Each structure stands twice: as C-alpha cells, then as structure tokens.
Amino acid sequence: MLSKSILKSSVNLFCCLFVLLSITKSNGQNTTYNQFWSEIQFNQTISKKWSTEIDFGAAYSSTESSSNLFENTIQRSVRGWGHYYFSPRLKFSTFLAYYNNKDVPEIGQFESPEWRFALQGIYYFHKTGYTLSTRARTEFRYMKNQDDDYENVIRYRQQIKYLQPLNSKALREGVVYAVASDEIYLKSGTKVTGESFFDRNRFNIGAGYLFTDNIQIELTYANEYLPRNSGNQFTNALSLNLSFNNLMRNIKKRILENIHKDSDDE
C-alpha cells in the first residue's frame, strides 16, 4: 500500500507540473545548446547499511556561434556522498559538492563558483525483469552572481526512473541494461538563476553495461527544457558515466591473491 501511494503521488505531481509548465509563457527567443556531460564515480561500502561515494564531473557546451559540443568547458565539479540503506526499497543520501561554474549558458555565461548541499531519498519498486524508482532531492546552493555577491538558492527535484536488464533478469557482470528517466526541477527565484519557479525538465534515455559486478559504464541522451524570462533554452546532451565499486579494496585483494599465488608456486 505504501509503495502504491508513493508512486501515485509522484505520478500526480509530474502530471500537475507538466500541465503548469505547458501553460507557462516566456518572452524572447528560444536557444538550443549541444553539450557533453561526463562523471566518474567511486563507491565504497562501509557496512551493510552504509556506503560512501565521491564523484568527479565535467561538462562542455556549444555556443550560439558554434555547434561544437566541446566548444567551451562550462563546469567542473566534485561531490562527496553518504548513503544509508534503510531497507531494500528505501535509500537516504546526502552530499556536499563544489561546482566550478564557468560560461554556463543557463546562468548567463559568467563565472559562478558554487557550494551545494543536498538531502535525497530514493524509493525502489523492484519488479520481475525491471526496476522502477522515484527520487526526491532538495538542494541548498550557495552561488556567486554576476555582481560577485553570493546568493542562496533552494531547488527541489523529483524524478521517475525505469531500468531494465536486457540479457539477464538481474544486474551482474556482462549485463546490458536500458534506462530512462524524467525529472522536474523547481527552485527559488534569485538573480543568479532567474526568477522563474520552474527551473527545468530533464528527460534521459540510454543504456549501460557492467564490465564486472563492480565496474559499469552508462551512456545516455538527455533533453532539457529550461523556461527563462529572456527566452526558453533547450539542451541536447550526451552523458557518459563510469562507476567503480570498492576500487581500492578490490585492487588490494587482487594484489594479495597474486602474492599468495606466487608463494604457492615457489
């Protein structure tokens, strides 16, 4: 009953926001950008209930005069996570991150360093052959505006995500999977991010592959719609994520195994 209620509430929220978004009017000319997003993730298990994670990200973008998606380096970031697995269906997370925003089209293409803190919860609906999840995240952002003053921005994100293994019933070594998600962003109005209540809508679709149980890669296409007072912005992005689980622990284990093997051979 709880899972059905959570799913129904998430779907209702998305429907309401899409209706409101569709009737929102903005003045100005629409602009489209092509971008490339990359992220490398290192996850470390601490116990059955806890894990940590550190991410390194980079983003590149085209400009109004060039369609090359690597024309500008617009952002670099580092995030440190803590994850708590309350149950097999529910995970709580928090992170602290630093974003070096530079020439970001959505905030006016000026340098805007940012500290970000977030609280997040994910509820999983595990079904035979696929997994459906809903994610809620609240972000507290401390960003520099074009007047060199720092502003506080609060942003709420709600996501629905679908993941399905294609050559197996479960995610494991050698499995290819399909993934699709849609996410609504809502924010407080500020000078640095604009006064609009709707920040954006992001749709992702793509696939991933598990090289081992601890190493996987994911390649997706993302389409973003950003309503802005100066004109709507559309972003087409290619996103590449590489994840490592317990990397140092596995390397240490492999080294020790090789040492023991060499000793046995002698």
mmCIF file of C-alpha atoms in Angstrom:
data_model
loop_
_atom_site.group_PDB
_atom_site.id
_atom_site.type_symbol
_atom_site.label_atom_id
_atom_site.label_comp_id
_atom_site.label_asym_id
_atom_site.label_seq_id
_atom_site.Cartn_x
_atom_site.Cartn_y
_atom_site.Cartn_z
ATOM 1 C CA MET A 1 0.000 0.000 0.000
ATOM 2 C CA LEU A 2 2.864 2.381 0.847
ATOM 3 C CA SER A 3 4.656 1.790 -2.476
ATOM 4 C CA LYS A 4 1.443 2.315 -4.466
ATOM 5 C CA SER A 5 0.754 5.537 -2.561
ATOM 6 C CA ILE A 6 4.280 6.871 -3.210
ATOM 7 C CA LEU A 7 4.093 6.010 -6.916
ATOM 8 C CA LYS A 8 0.633 7.555 -7.275
ATOM 9 C CA SER A 9 1.774 10.751 -5.545
ATOM 10 C CA SER A 10 4.856 11.018 -7.803
ATOM 11 C CA VAL A 11 2.810 10.482 -10.969
ATOM 12 C CA ASN A 12 0.218 13.054 -9.862
ATOM 13 C CA LEU A 13 2.977 15.574 -9.131
ATOM 14 C CA PHE A 14 4.504 15.078 -12.586
ATOM 15 C CA CYS A 15 1.108 15.449 -14.290
ATOM 16 C CA CYS A 16 0.334 18.690 -12.451
ATOM 17 C CA LEU A 17 3.772 20.144 -13.164
ATOM 18 C CA PHE A 18 3.619 19.249 -16.852
ATOM 19 C CA VAL A 19 0.246 21.000 -17.165
ATOM 20 C CA LEU A 20 1.550 24.096 -15.402
ATOM 21 C CA LEU A 21 4.747 24.011 -17.428
ATOM 22 C CA SER A 22 2.866 23.755 -20.703
ATOM 23 C CA ILE A 23 0.893 26.939 -19.993
ATOM 24 C CA THR A 24 3.875 28.930 -18.734
ATOM 25 C CA LYS A 25 4.753 31.695 -21.195
ATOM 26 C CA SER A 26 8.180 33.245 -21.663
ATOM 27 C CA ASN A 27 9.194 36.155 -23.803
ATOM 28 C CA GLY A 28 12.247 36.198 -26.011
ATOM 29 C CA GLN A 29 13.915 33.894 -28.484
ATOM 30 C CA ASN A 30 14.416 30.169 -27.912
ATOM 31 C CA THR A 31 18.021 28.950 -27.835
ATOM 32 C CA THR A 32 19.369 25.414 -28.265
ATOM 33 C CA TYR A 33 22.729 24.134 -26.995
ATOM 34 C CA ASN A 34 24.588 20.862 -27.551
ATOM 35 C CA GLN A 35 26.519 19.585 -24.542
ATOM 36 C CA PHE A 36 28.631 16.703 -23.257
ATOM 37 C CA TRP A 37 28.460 15.679 -19.582
ATOM 38 C CA SER A 38 30.890 13.234 -18.005
ATOM 39 C CA GLU A 39 31.171 11.831 -14.499
ATOM 40 C CA ILE A 40 33.340 9.242 -12.801
ATOM 41 C CA GLN A 41 32.080 7.726 -9.539
ATOM 42 C CA PHE A 42 33.927 5.852 -6.805
ATOM 43 C CA ASN A 43 31.706 3.982 -4.332
ATOM 44 C CA GLN A 44 32.934 2.380 -1.126
ATOM 45 C CA THR A 45 30.922 0.019 1.087
ATOM 46 C CA ILE A 46 31.391 0.663 4.803
ATOM 47 C CA SER A 47 28.826 -1.759 6.222
ATOM 48 C CA LYS A 48 25.579 -3.454 5.281
ATOM 49 C CA LYS A 49 23.702 -0.185 5.833
ATOM 50 C CA TRP A 50 26.250 2.496 4.928
ATOM 51 C CA SER A 51 28.396 3.465 1.958
ATOM 52 C CA THR A 52 30.309 6.498 0.728
ATOM 53 C CA GLU A 53 30.847 7.914 -2.737
ATOM 54 C CA ILE A 54 32.952 10.561 -4.436
ATOM 55 C CA ASP A 55 32.182 11.901 -7.920
ATOM 56 C CA PHE A 56 34.231 13.976 -10.354
ATOM 57 C CA GLY A 57 32.337 15.687 -13.157
ATOM 58 C CA ALA A 58 32.952 17.877 -16.196
ATOM 59 C CA ALA A 59 30.587 19.492 -18.698
ATOM 60 C CA TYR A 60 31.199 21.009 -22.134
ATOM 61 C CA SER A 61 28.905 23.054 -24.355
ATOM 62 C CA SER A 62 28.389 24.547 -27.766
ATOM 63 C CA THR A 63 27.788 28.295 -28.107
ATOM 64 C CA GLU A 64 25.347 30.395 -30.086
ATOM 65 C CA SER A 65 28.007 30.783 -32.789
ATOM 66 C CA SER A 66 29.354 27.199 -32.762
ATOM 67 C CA SER A 67 27.524 23.852 -32.705
ATOM 68 C CA ASN A 68 30.626 22.009 -31.412
ATOM 69 C CA LEU A 69 29.554 20.467 -28.098
ATOM 70 C CA PHE A 70 33.181 20.724 -26.850
ATOM 71 C CA GLU A 71 33.499 24.433 -27.706
ATOM 72 C CA ASN A 72 33.503 25.553 -24.056
ATOM 73 C CA THR A 73 34.325 23.883 -20.759
ATOM 74 C CA ILE A 74 31.404 25.156 -18.722
ATOM 75 C CA GLN A 75 31.615 23.235 -15.448
ATOM 76 C CA ARG A 76 33.811 21.022 -13.271
ATOM 77 C CA SER A 77 32.652 19.517 -10.012
ATOM 78 C CA VAL A 78 33.474 17.227 -7.110
ATOM 79 C CA ARG A 79 30.870 15.667 -4.777
ATOM 80 C CA GLY A 80 31.188 13.641 -1.603
ATOM 81 C CA TRP A 81 28.233 11.395 -0.691
ATOM 82 C CA GLY A 82 26.988 9.424 2.278
ATOM 83 C CA HIS A 83 24.341 6.717 1.681
ATOM 84 C CA TYR A 84 22.150 4.950 4.229
ATOM 85 C CA TYR A 85 20.162 1.875 3.130
ATOM 86 C CA PHE A 86 17.104 1.975 5.373
ATOM 87 C CA SER A 87 15.607 -1.081 3.641
ATOM 88 C CA PRO A 88 15.927 -2.906 0.301
ATOM 89 C CA ARG A 89 13.376 -0.442 -1.093
ATOM 90 C CA LEU A 90 14.408 2.834 0.555
ATOM 91 C CA LYS A 91 17.750 4.662 0.487
ATOM 92 C CA PHE A 92 18.606 8.031 2.054
ATOM 93 C CA SER A 93 21.584 10.086 0.866
ATOM 94 C CA THR A 94 23.311 13.394 1.396
ATOM 95 C CA PHE A 95 26.174 15.152 -0.373
ATOM 96 C CA LEU A 96 28.400 18.197 -0.190
ATOM 97 C CA ALA A 97 29.764 19.444 -3.507
ATOM 98 C CA TYR A 98 31.789 22.198 -5.109
ATOM 99 C CA TYR A 99 30.944 23.312 -8.657
ATOM 100 C CA ASN A 100 33.295 25.474 -10.669
ATOM 101 C CA ASN A 101 30.690 27.004 -12.993
ATOM 102 C CA LYS A 102 32.283 28.831 -15.904
ATOM 103 C CA ASP A 103 30.477 30.139 -19.004
ATOM 104 C CA VAL A 104 27.296 28.202 -18.143
ATOM 105 C CA PRO A 105 24.597 29.259 -20.670
ATOM 106 C CA GLU A 106 21.673 28.837 -18.266
ATOM 107 C CA ILE A 107 23.038 31.339 -15.720
ATOM 108 C CA GLY A 108 24.343 33.921 -18.194
ATOM 109 C CA GLN A 109 27.765 32.529 -19.148
ATOM 110 C CA PHE A 110 29.746 34.180 -16.362
ATOM 111 C CA GLU A 111 31.937 32.568 -13.720
ATOM 112 C CA SER A 112 29.815 31.439 -10.760
ATOM 113 C CA PRO A 113 31.529 29.217 -8.163
ATOM 114 C CA GLU A 114 29.027 27.223 -6.146
ATOM 115 C CA TRP A 115 28.824 25.154 -2.981
ATOM 116 C CA ARG A 116 25.946 22.707 -2.864
ATOM 117 C CA PHE A 117 24.440 20.596 -0.079
ATOM 118 C CA ALA A 118 21.626 18.115 -0.703
ATOM 119 C CA LEU A 119 19.283 15.694 1.029
ATOM 120 C CA GLN A 120 17.866 12.849 -1.035
ATOM 121 C CA GLY A 121 15.583 9.833 -0.785
ATOM 122 C CA ILE A 122 15.023 7.061 -3.345
ATOM 123 C CA TYR A 123 12.193 4.528 -3.203
ATOM 124 C CA TYR A 124 12.569 1.401 -5.375
ATOM 125 C CA PHE A 125 9.767 -0.673 -6.859
ATOM 126 C CA HIS A 126 11.559 -3.949 -7.618
ATOM 127 C CA LYS A 127 9.634 -5.986 -10.193
ATOM 128 C CA THR A 128 10.479 -9.143 -12.119
ATOM 129 C CA GLY A 129 12.648 -8.060 -15.025
ATOM 130 C CA TYR A 130 12.820 -4.346 -14.265
ATOM 131 C CA THR A 131 13.117 -1.713 -11.518
ATOM 132 C CA LEU A 132 11.083 1.462 -11.179
ATOM 133 C CA SER A 133 12.222 4.138 -8.741
ATOM 134 C CA THR A 134 11.212 7.603 -7.630
ATOM 135 C CA ARG A 135 13.754 10.078 -6.286
ATOM 136 C CA ALA A 136 13.197 13.253 -4.287
ATOM 137 C CA ARG A 137 16.093 15.667 -3.729
ATOM 138 C CA THR A 138 16.332 19.064 -2.052
ATOM 139 C CA GLU A 139 19.436 21.104 -2.898
ATOM 140 C CA PHE A 140 20.774 24.094 -0.985
ATOM 141 C CA ARG A 141 23.007 26.102 -3.327
ATOM 142 C CA TYR A 142 25.350 28.961 -2.425
ATOM 143 C CA MET A 143 26.280 30.673 -5.707
ATOM 144 C CA LYS A 144 28.107 33.795 -6.831
ATOM 145 C CA ASN A 145 26.088 36.087 -9.110
ATOM 146 C CA GLN A 146 27.369 38.478 -11.776
ATOM 147 C CA ASP A 147 27.749 41.231 -9.152
ATOM 148 C CA ASP A 148 30.222 39.000 -7.238
ATOM 149 C CA ASP A 149 27.705 38.552 -4.414
ATOM 150 C CA TYR A 150 26.760 35.087 -3.141
ATOM 151 C CA GLU A 151 23.096 34.086 -3.133
ATOM 152 C CA ASN A 152 21.244 31.191 -1.534
ATOM 153 C CA VAL A 153 19.181 29.091 -3.934
ATOM 154 C CA ILE A 154 16.876 26.265 -2.890
ATOM 155 C CA ARG A 155 15.988 23.711 -5.551
ATOM 156 C CA TYR A 156 13.678 20.680 -5.390
ATOM 157 C CA ARG A 157 13.981 17.787 -7.843
ATOM 158 C CA GLN A 158 11.551 14.916 -8.422
ATOM 159 C CA GLN A 159 12.498 12.029 -10.699
ATOM 160 C CA ILE A 160 10.891 8.840 -12.000
ATOM 161 C CA LYS A 161 13.347 6.252 -13.392
ATOM 162 C CA TYR A 162 12.950 2.945 -15.245
ATOM 163 C CA LEU A 163 15.776 0.388 -15.531
ATOM 164 C CA GLN A 164 15.610 -2.977 -17.297
ATOM 165 C CA PRO A 165 18.375 -5.566 -17.834
ATOM 166 C CA LEU A 166 18.305 -6.753 -21.459
ATOM 167 C CA ASN A 167 20.223 -10.046 -21.398
ATOM 168 C CA SER A 168 19.524 -11.155 -17.844
ATOM 169 C CA LYS A 169 16.919 -10.843 -15.117
ATOM 170 C CA ALA A 170 19.362 -9.120 -12.753
ATOM 171 C CA LEU A 171 22.269 -6.684 -12.946
ATOM 172 C CA ARG A 172 25.589 -8.548 -12.879
ATOM 173 C CA GLU A 173 28.809 -8.930 -14.858
ATOM 174 C CA GLY A 174 28.271 -8.895 -18.621
ATOM 175 C CA VAL A 175 24.737 -7.491 -18.497
ATOM 176 C CA VAL A 176 23.489 -4.699 -20.765
ATOM 177 C CA TYR A 177 20.601 -2.634 -19.433
ATOM 178 C CA ALA A 178 18.263 0.066 -20.731
ATOM 179 C CA VAL A 179 17.471 3.118 -18.638
ATOM 180 C CA ALA A 180 15.036 6.034 -18.955
ATOM 181 C CA SER A 181 14.057 8.811 -16.560
ATOM 182 C CA ASP A 182 12.244 12.112 -16.349
ATOM 183 C CA GLU A 183 12.882 14.793 -13.748
ATOM 184 C CA ILE A 184 11.217 18.054 -12.761
ATOM 185 C CA TYR A 185 13.261 20.860 -11.120
ATOM 186 C CA LEU A 186 11.666 23.634 -9.028
ATOM 187 C CA LYS A 187 13.642 26.488 -7.481
ATOM 188 C CA SER A 188 13.537 29.719 -5.527
ATOM 189 C CA GLY A 189 13.916 32.895 -7.559
ATOM 190 C CA THR A 190 17.283 34.688 -7.398
ATOM 191 C CA LYS A 191 19.393 36.985 -9.538
ATOM 192 C CA VAL A 192 21.905 34.278 -10.422
ATOM 193 C CA THR A 193 19.395 31.604 -11.535
ATOM 194 C CA GLY A 194 16.464 33.771 -12.580
ATOM 195 C CA GLU A 195 13.067 34.419 -11.049
ATOM 196 C CA SER A 196 11.134 31.558 -12.688
ATOM 197 C CA PHE A 197 9.704 28.923 -10.331
ATOM 198 C CA PHE A 198 10.216 26.093 -12.829
ATOM 199 C CA ASP A 199 13.920 25.501 -13.264
ATOM 200 C CA ARG A 200 13.787 22.793 -15.917
ATOM 201 C CA ASN A 201 12.555 19.405 -17.080
ATOM 202 C CA ARG A 202 15.146 16.748 -17.924
ATOM 203 C CA PHE A 203 14.446 13.566 -19.903
ATOM 204 C CA ASN A 204 17.132 10.852 -20.152
ATOM 205 C CA ILE A 205 17.254 7.669 -22.186
ATOM 206 C CA GLY A 206 20.145 5.308 -22.859
ATOM 207 C CA ALA A 207 21.927 2.114 -21.877
ATOM 208 C CA GLY A 208 24.594 0.761 -19.583
ATOM 209 C CA TYR A 209 26.963 -2.183 -19.375
ATOM 210 C CA LEU A 210 28.533 -3.971 -16.388
ATOM 211 C CA PHE A 211 32.138 -4.980 -17.162
ATOM 212 C CA THR A 212 32.217 -6.657 -13.749
ATOM 213 C CA ASP A 213 29.966 -6.576 -10.698
ATOM 214 C CA ASN A 214 31.989 -3.546 -9.580
ATOM 215 C CA ILE A 215 32.652 -1.615 -12.798
ATOM 216 C CA GLN A 216 29.966 -0.235 -15.091
ATOM 217 C CA ILE A 217 29.510 2.371 -17.796
ATOM 218 C CA GLU A 218 26.367 4.249 -18.790
ATOM 219 C CA LEU A 219 25.745 6.316 -21.910
ATOM 220 C CA THR A 220 22.554 8.355 -22.221
ATOM 221 C CA TYR A 221 20.972 11.128 -24.240
ATOM 222 C CA ALA A 222 19.493 13.975 -22.199
ATOM 223 C CA ASN A 223 16.994 16.566 -23.355
ATOM 224 C CA GLU A 224 16.428 19.595 -21.106
ATOM 225 C CA TYR A 225 13.807 22.302 -21.320
ATOM 226 C CA LEU A 226 14.597 25.449 -19.325
ATOM 227 C CA PRO A 227 11.938 28.194 -19.227
ATOM 228 C CA ARG A 228 13.629 31.570 -18.786
ATOM 229 C CA ASN A 229 12.396 35.169 -18.832
ATOM 230 C CA SER A 230 14.851 36.060 -21.597
ATOM 231 C CA GLY A 231 13.748 33.077 -23.720
ATOM 232 C CA ASN A 232 13.378 29.332 -23.399
ATOM 233 C CA GLN A 233 16.541 27.248 -23.529
ATOM 234 C CA PHE A 234 16.768 23.706 -24.897
ATOM 235 C CA THR A 235 19.749 21.453 -24.290
ATOM 236 C CA ASN A 236 20.665 18.245 -26.099
ATOM 237 C CA ALA A 237 23.360 16.447 -24.146
ATOM 238 C CA LEU A 238 25.383 13.267 -24.421
ATOM 239 C CA SER A 239 26.072 11.942 -20.917
ATOM 240 C CA LEU A 240 28.786 9.417 -20.027
ATOM 241 C CA ASN A 241 29.098 7.952 -16.506
ATOM 242 C CA LEU A 242 31.730 5.482 -15.292
ATOM 243 C CA SER A 243 31.304 3.822 -11.867
ATOM 244 C CA PHE A 244 33.699 1.844 -9.681
ATOM 245 C CA ASN A 245 32.608 -0.029 -6.548
ATOM 246 C CA ASN A 246 35.168 -0.721 -3.800
ATOM 247 C CA LEU A 247 38.018 0.027 -6.208
ATOM 248 C CA MET A 248 40.901 0.219 -3.722
ATOM 249 C CA ARG A 249 39.618 -2.762 -1.756
ATOM 250 C CA ASN A 250 39.401 -4.866 -4.928
ATOM 251 C CA ILE A 251 42.877 -3.797 -6.078
ATOM 252 C CA LYS A 252 44.315 -4.703 -2.672
ATOM 253 C CA LYS A 253 42.507 -8.048 -2.782
ATOM 254 C CA ARG A 254 43.872 -8.804 -6.263
ATOM 255 C CA ILE A 255 47.439 -7.912 -5.193
ATOM 256 C CA LEU A 256 47.217 -10.180 -2.129
ATOM 257 C CA GLU A 257 45.817 -13.015 -4.254
ATOM 258 C CA ASN A 258 48.745 -12.693 -6.684
ATOM 259 C CA ILE A 259 51.239 -12.645 -3.792
ATOM 260 C CA HIS A 260 49.732 -15.818 -2.322
ATOM 261 C CA LYS A 261 49.696 -17.440 -5.747
ATOM 262 C CA ASP A 262 53.380 -16.644 -6.305
ATOM 263 C CA SER A 263 54.189 -18.034 -2.850
ATOM 264 C CA ASP A 264 52.348 -21.277 -3.589
ATOM 265 C CA ASP A 265 54.191 -21.644 -6.895
ATOM 266 C CA GLU A 266 57.518 -21.459 -5.089
#
